[in-house]
Short mmCIF file of C-alpha atoms in Angstrom, two decimals:
data_model
loop_
_atom_site.label_atom_id
_atom_site.label_comp_id
_atom_site.label_asym_id
_atom_site.label_seq_id
_atom_site.Cartn_x
_atom_site.Cartn_y
_atom_site.Cartn_z
CA GLN A 211 -138.42 -86.38 -140.88
CA LYS A 212 -135.27 -87.62 -139.15
CA GLU A 213 -135.79 -88.88 -135.64
CA VAL A 214 -132.90 -86.81 -134.28
CA GLU A 215 -132.22 -83.77 -136.40
CA GLN A 216 -129.28 -81.38 -136.43
CA ASN A 217 -128.15 -78.68 -138.82
CA SER A 218 -125.05 -80.07 -140.54
CA GLY A 219 -123.29 -76.69 -140.63
CA PRO A 220 -120.57 -75.70 -140.71
CA LEU A 221 -121.28 -73.25 -137.93
CA SER A 222 -118.50 -70.70 -137.92
CA VAL A 223 -117.87 -68.50 -134.86
CA PRO A 224 -114.96 -66.23 -133.91
CA GLU A 225 -112.70 -67.17 -131.01
CA GLY A 226 -114.19 -66.04 -127.69
CA ALA A 227 -117.79 -66.04 -128.95
CA ILE A 228 -120.68 -68.26 -127.85
CA ALA A 229 -121.43 -71.21 -130.12
CA SER A 230 -125.03 -72.44 -130.09
CA LEU A 231 -125.78 -75.94 -131.38
CA ASN A 232 -129.33 -77.19 -131.73
CA CYS A 233 -131.07 -80.54 -131.95
CA THR A 234 -134.70 -81.61 -132.31
CA TYR A 235 -136.10 -85.09 -131.74
CA SER A 236 -139.25 -86.89 -132.77
CA ASP A 237 -140.34 -88.78 -129.64
CA ARG A 238 -142.09 -86.73 -126.95
CA GLY A 239 -141.60 -89.55 -124.44
CA SER A 240 -137.79 -89.43 -124.60
CA GLN A 241 -136.01 -88.95 -121.27
CA SER A 242 -132.25 -89.12 -121.89
CA PHE A 243 -130.24 -86.66 -123.96
CA PHE A 244 -126.53 -86.48 -124.67
CA TRP A 245 -123.98 -84.36 -126.48
CA TYR A 246 -120.83 -85.87 -127.94
CA ARG A 247 -117.83 -84.19 -129.54
CA GLN A 248 -116.02 -85.91 -132.40
CA TYR A 249 -112.73 -84.68 -133.81
CA SER A 250 -111.96 -85.67 -137.39
CA GLY A 251 -110.78 -89.28 -137.56
CA LYS A 252 -111.46 -89.89 -133.86
CA SER A 253 -114.19 -91.56 -131.83
CA PRO A 254 -117.06 -89.66 -130.17
CA GLU A 255 -116.37 -88.27 -126.70
CA LEU A 256 -119.16 -87.63 -124.18
CA ILE A 257 -119.48 -83.96 -123.20
CA MET A 258 -122.81 -83.61 -121.44
CA SER A 259 -125.89 -85.53 -120.43
CA ILE A 260 -129.22 -83.95 -119.49
CA TYR A 261 -132.41 -85.55 -118.26
CA SER A 262 -134.61 -82.70 -116.90
CA ASN A 263 -136.02 -79.55 -118.44
CA GLY A 264 -133.86 -76.48 -118.02
CA ASP A 265 -130.15 -75.78 -118.10
CA LYS A 266 -127.19 -77.86 -116.99
CA GLU A 267 -123.76 -76.24 -116.83
CA ASP A 268 -120.32 -77.87 -116.86
CA GLY A 269 -117.42 -75.48 -117.28
CA ARG A 270 -117.78 -73.64 -120.61
CA PHE A 271 -120.59 -75.96 -121.73
CA THR A 272 -124.31 -75.54 -121.04
CA ALA A 273 -126.92 -78.03 -122.17
CA GLN A 274 -130.52 -76.82 -122.43
CA LEU A 275 -133.56 -79.09 -122.63
CA ASN A 276 -137.16 -78.25 -123.50
CA LYS A 277 -139.20 -81.46 -123.63
CA ALA A 278 -142.44 -79.67 -124.58
CA SER A 279 -140.76 -78.32 -127.72
CA GLN A 280 -138.71 -81.52 -128.23
CA TYR A 281 -135.56 -79.46 -128.39
CA VAL A 282 -132.12 -79.77 -126.84
CA SER A 283 -129.22 -77.39 -127.33
CA LEU A 284 -125.56 -77.02 -126.40
CA LEU A 285 -123.94 -73.66 -125.72
CA ILE A 286 -120.17 -73.31 -125.73
CA ARG A 287 -118.96 -70.12 -124.09
CA ASP A 288 -115.61 -68.49 -124.86
CA SER A 289 -115.17 -70.74 -127.90
CA GLN A 290 -111.60 -71.83 -128.63
CA PRO A 291 -110.06 -73.12 -131.87
CA SER A 292 -109.66 -76.47 -130.05
CA ASP A 293 -113.48 -76.66 -129.90
CA SER A 294 -113.55 -77.07 -133.70
CA ALA A 295 -115.12 -80.49 -134.18
CA THR A 296 -118.39 -82.20 -135.06
CA TYR A 297 -120.96 -82.23 -132.26
CA LEU A 298 -123.39 -85.13 -132.14
CA CYS A 299 -126.74 -85.04 -130.37
CA ALA A 300 -127.97 -88.42 -129.08
CA VAL A 301 -131.34 -89.37 -127.63
CA ASN A 302 -132.83 -92.52 -126.16
CA LEU A 303 -136.00 -92.65 -128.26
CA ARG A 304 -138.51 -94.59 -126.21
CA HIS A 305 -140.82 -95.41 -129.12
CA THR A 306 -138.13 -97.55 -130.75
CA GLY A 307 -138.12 -99.92 -127.75
CA ARG A 308 -134.32 -100.04 -128.06
CA ARG A 309 -132.25 -99.59 -124.93
CA ALA A 310 -129.69 -97.56 -126.83
CA LEU A 311 -129.13 -94.10 -128.30
CA THR A 312 -130.13 -92.68 -131.66
CA PHE A 313 -127.64 -90.15 -133.00
CA GLY A 314 -128.13 -87.12 -135.17
CA SER A 315 -125.85 -86.56 -138.15
CA GLY A 316 -123.89 -83.90 -136.27
CA THR A 317 -123.11 -80.19 -136.61
CA ARG A 318 -119.61 -79.19 -137.68
CA LEU A 319 -118.29 -76.27 -135.63
CA GLN A 320 -115.43 -74.09 -136.83
CA VAL A 321 -113.91 -71.60 -134.38
CA GLN A 322 -111.94 -68.95 -136.22
CA PRO A 323 -108.80 -67.59 -134.42
CA ASN B 351 -108.21 -98.73 -117.08
CA ALA B 352 -107.86 -99.11 -120.85
CA GLY B 353 -111.58 -98.36 -121.34
CA VAL B 354 -112.97 -99.75 -124.59
CA THR B 355 -110.46 -101.36 -126.93
CA GLN B 356 -111.04 -102.48 -130.52
CA THR B 357 -109.00 -104.56 -132.91
CA PRO B 358 -107.97 -104.30 -135.66
CA LYS B 359 -107.59 -100.56 -136.33
CA PHE B 360 -107.71 -101.00 -140.09
CA ARG B 361 -108.71 -103.84 -142.39
CA ILE B 362 -109.22 -104.35 -146.11
CA LEU B 363 -111.50 -107.21 -147.11
CA LYS B 364 -112.37 -108.65 -150.48
CA ILE B 365 -116.02 -109.07 -151.40
CA GLY B 366 -117.37 -112.30 -149.93
CA GLN B 367 -114.75 -112.64 -147.20
CA SER B 368 -115.68 -112.79 -143.53
CA MET B 369 -114.09 -111.29 -140.44
CA THR B 370 -114.63 -110.60 -136.77
CA LEU B 371 -114.17 -107.19 -135.19
CA GLN B 372 -113.10 -107.49 -131.57
CA CYS B 373 -114.28 -105.24 -128.73
CA THR B 374 -113.32 -105.44 -125.05
CA GLN B 375 -114.14 -103.17 -122.12
CA ASP B 376 -112.62 -103.22 -118.65
CA MET B 377 -115.07 -100.89 -116.90
CA ASN B 378 -117.49 -103.63 -115.82
CA HIS B 379 -120.19 -102.02 -117.94
CA ASN B 380 -123.35 -104.04 -118.46
CA TYR B 381 -124.39 -102.62 -121.85
CA MET B 382 -122.33 -102.81 -125.04
CA TYR B 383 -123.05 -101.51 -128.54
CA TRP B 384 -121.83 -101.63 -132.11
CA TYR B 385 -122.26 -98.63 -134.40
CA ARG B 386 -121.15 -97.87 -137.93
CA GLN B 387 -120.38 -94.40 -139.26
CA ASP B 388 -120.32 -93.64 -142.94
CA PRO B 389 -118.46 -90.51 -144.17
CA GLY B 390 -120.19 -87.28 -143.09
CA MET B 391 -122.95 -89.18 -141.34
CA GLY B 392 -124.00 -89.89 -137.80
CA LEU B 393 -123.74 -93.20 -136.03
CA LYS B 394 -126.09 -96.05 -136.92
CA LEU B 395 -126.73 -98.77 -134.33
CA ILE B 396 -126.03 -102.29 -135.59
CA TYR B 397 -126.52 -104.46 -132.48
CA TYR B 398 -126.45 -104.00 -128.76
CA SER B 399 -126.30 -106.16 -125.64
CA VAL B 400 -127.70 -105.52 -122.17
CA GLY B 401 -125.71 -108.31 -120.55
CA ALA B 402 -123.89 -111.56 -121.17
CA GLY B 403 -126.01 -113.86 -123.32
CA ILE B 404 -128.48 -111.12 -124.34
CA THR B 405 -128.30 -109.30 -127.67
CA ASP B 406 -130.75 -107.29 -129.74
CA LYS B 407 -130.91 -105.75 -133.19
CA GLY B 408 -130.38 -102.09 -133.90
CA GLU B 409 -131.27 -100.01 -136.93
CA VAL B 410 -128.97 -101.73 -139.47
CA PRO B 411 -128.34 -105.37 -138.41
CA ASN B 412 -128.40 -107.06 -141.83
CA GLY B 413 -125.11 -108.69 -142.79
CA TYR B 414 -123.81 -108.77 -139.20
CA ASN B 415 -123.91 -111.11 -136.23
CA VAL B 416 -122.93 -110.70 -132.59
CA SER B 417 -122.53 -112.77 -129.48
CA ARG B 418 -121.79 -111.88 -125.88
CA SER B 419 -120.49 -114.71 -123.77
CA THR B 420 -118.74 -112.51 -121.16
CA THR B 421 -119.33 -109.06 -119.66
CA GLU B 422 -116.08 -107.78 -121.17
CA ASP B 423 -116.26 -108.92 -124.81
CA PHE B 424 -118.68 -108.14 -127.63
CA PRO B 425 -117.37 -109.30 -131.02
CA LEU B 426 -119.05 -108.30 -134.30
CA ARG B 427 -119.01 -110.82 -137.14
CA LEU B 428 -119.28 -109.83 -140.80
CA GLU B 429 -120.28 -112.67 -143.10
CA LEU B 430 -119.92 -112.37 -146.88
CA ALA B 431 -118.53 -108.84 -146.90
CA ALA B 432 -120.08 -106.37 -149.36
CA PRO B 433 -118.88 -102.92 -150.52
CA SER B 434 -121.85 -101.40 -148.63
CA GLN B 435 -120.16 -102.49 -145.40
CA THR B 436 -117.23 -100.15 -146.00
CA SER B 437 -117.40 -97.89 -142.96
CA VAL B 438 -115.87 -97.02 -139.62
CA TYR B 439 -117.10 -99.30 -136.84
CA PHE B 440 -117.28 -98.12 -133.25
CA CYS B 441 -117.87 -100.22 -130.19
CA ALA B 442 -119.22 -98.54 -127.06
CA SER B 443 -120.21 -99.50 -123.54
CA SER B 444 -122.25 -98.02 -120.71
CA PHE B 445 -123.26 -98.77 -117.16
CA THR B 446 -126.97 -98.41 -117.63
CA SER B 447 -129.55 -98.43 -114.89
CA GLY B 448 -132.89 -96.90 -115.80
CA THR B 449 -132.45 -94.07 -118.31
CA ASP B 450 -128.72 -93.48 -117.95
CA TYR B 451 -127.13 -94.27 -121.32
CA GLU B 452 -123.77 -92.50 -120.99
CA GLN B 453 -121.82 -94.42 -123.61
CA TYR B 454 -118.05 -94.54 -123.91
CA PHE B 455 -116.53 -95.35 -127.27
CA GLY B 456 -113.56 -97.32 -128.47
CA PRO B 457 -111.13 -95.90 -131.06
CA GLY B 458 -112.87 -97.54 -134.03
CA THR B 459 -112.04 -99.95 -136.84
CA ARG B 460 -111.80 -98.59 -140.38
CA LEU B 461 -113.00 -101.28 -142.78
CA THR B 462 -112.77 -101.20 -146.56
CA VAL B 463 -114.45 -103.86 -148.71
CA THR B 464 -113.25 -104.02 -152.33
#
């Protein structure tokens, strides 16, 4: 089992729809969770961070965290073609002892005009 | 602020050659990181540093070395390059206190070893 797991996709949604991206992680003691967006050929760009159970909203993006289920998700409302990218989930896995993030392999999102 | 800068952008190495990838940040961040990303894959941590003079191994450190003599710079050294080191290398930095690991990435270096 991967320590940070994401469906590779592609996830295809029509323009204006809600895109839902999911991520599970292996370490129940983890406390820091992040979503990055990566356009093809570019570097990852931080979108959201979340540390507490529940929802956190920033514009069209909502991050959701459920530590009991070891699950974090990203919702993108009113999806635009410019949202087409790979979305990376990242977690600080406490059991590794590393003061750094472990990344999932990413979910490719395609927003159809 | 330039943020995180990396040089070079592209490099082709022959097997057995060595090189240093440069990384500089101007955000006064205390933590710095090196990741590699193979095609279609996520990021794998090579090494990281929590401050000048302090470095630690990540998931895939073999074949690499790092040093951090200043807050701003975190070079990555490849010794005896191998085809398996063909990848895109990203440097990142964060101002980390407690559990805040919001990392900001440089533009990357695309390395090919033939």
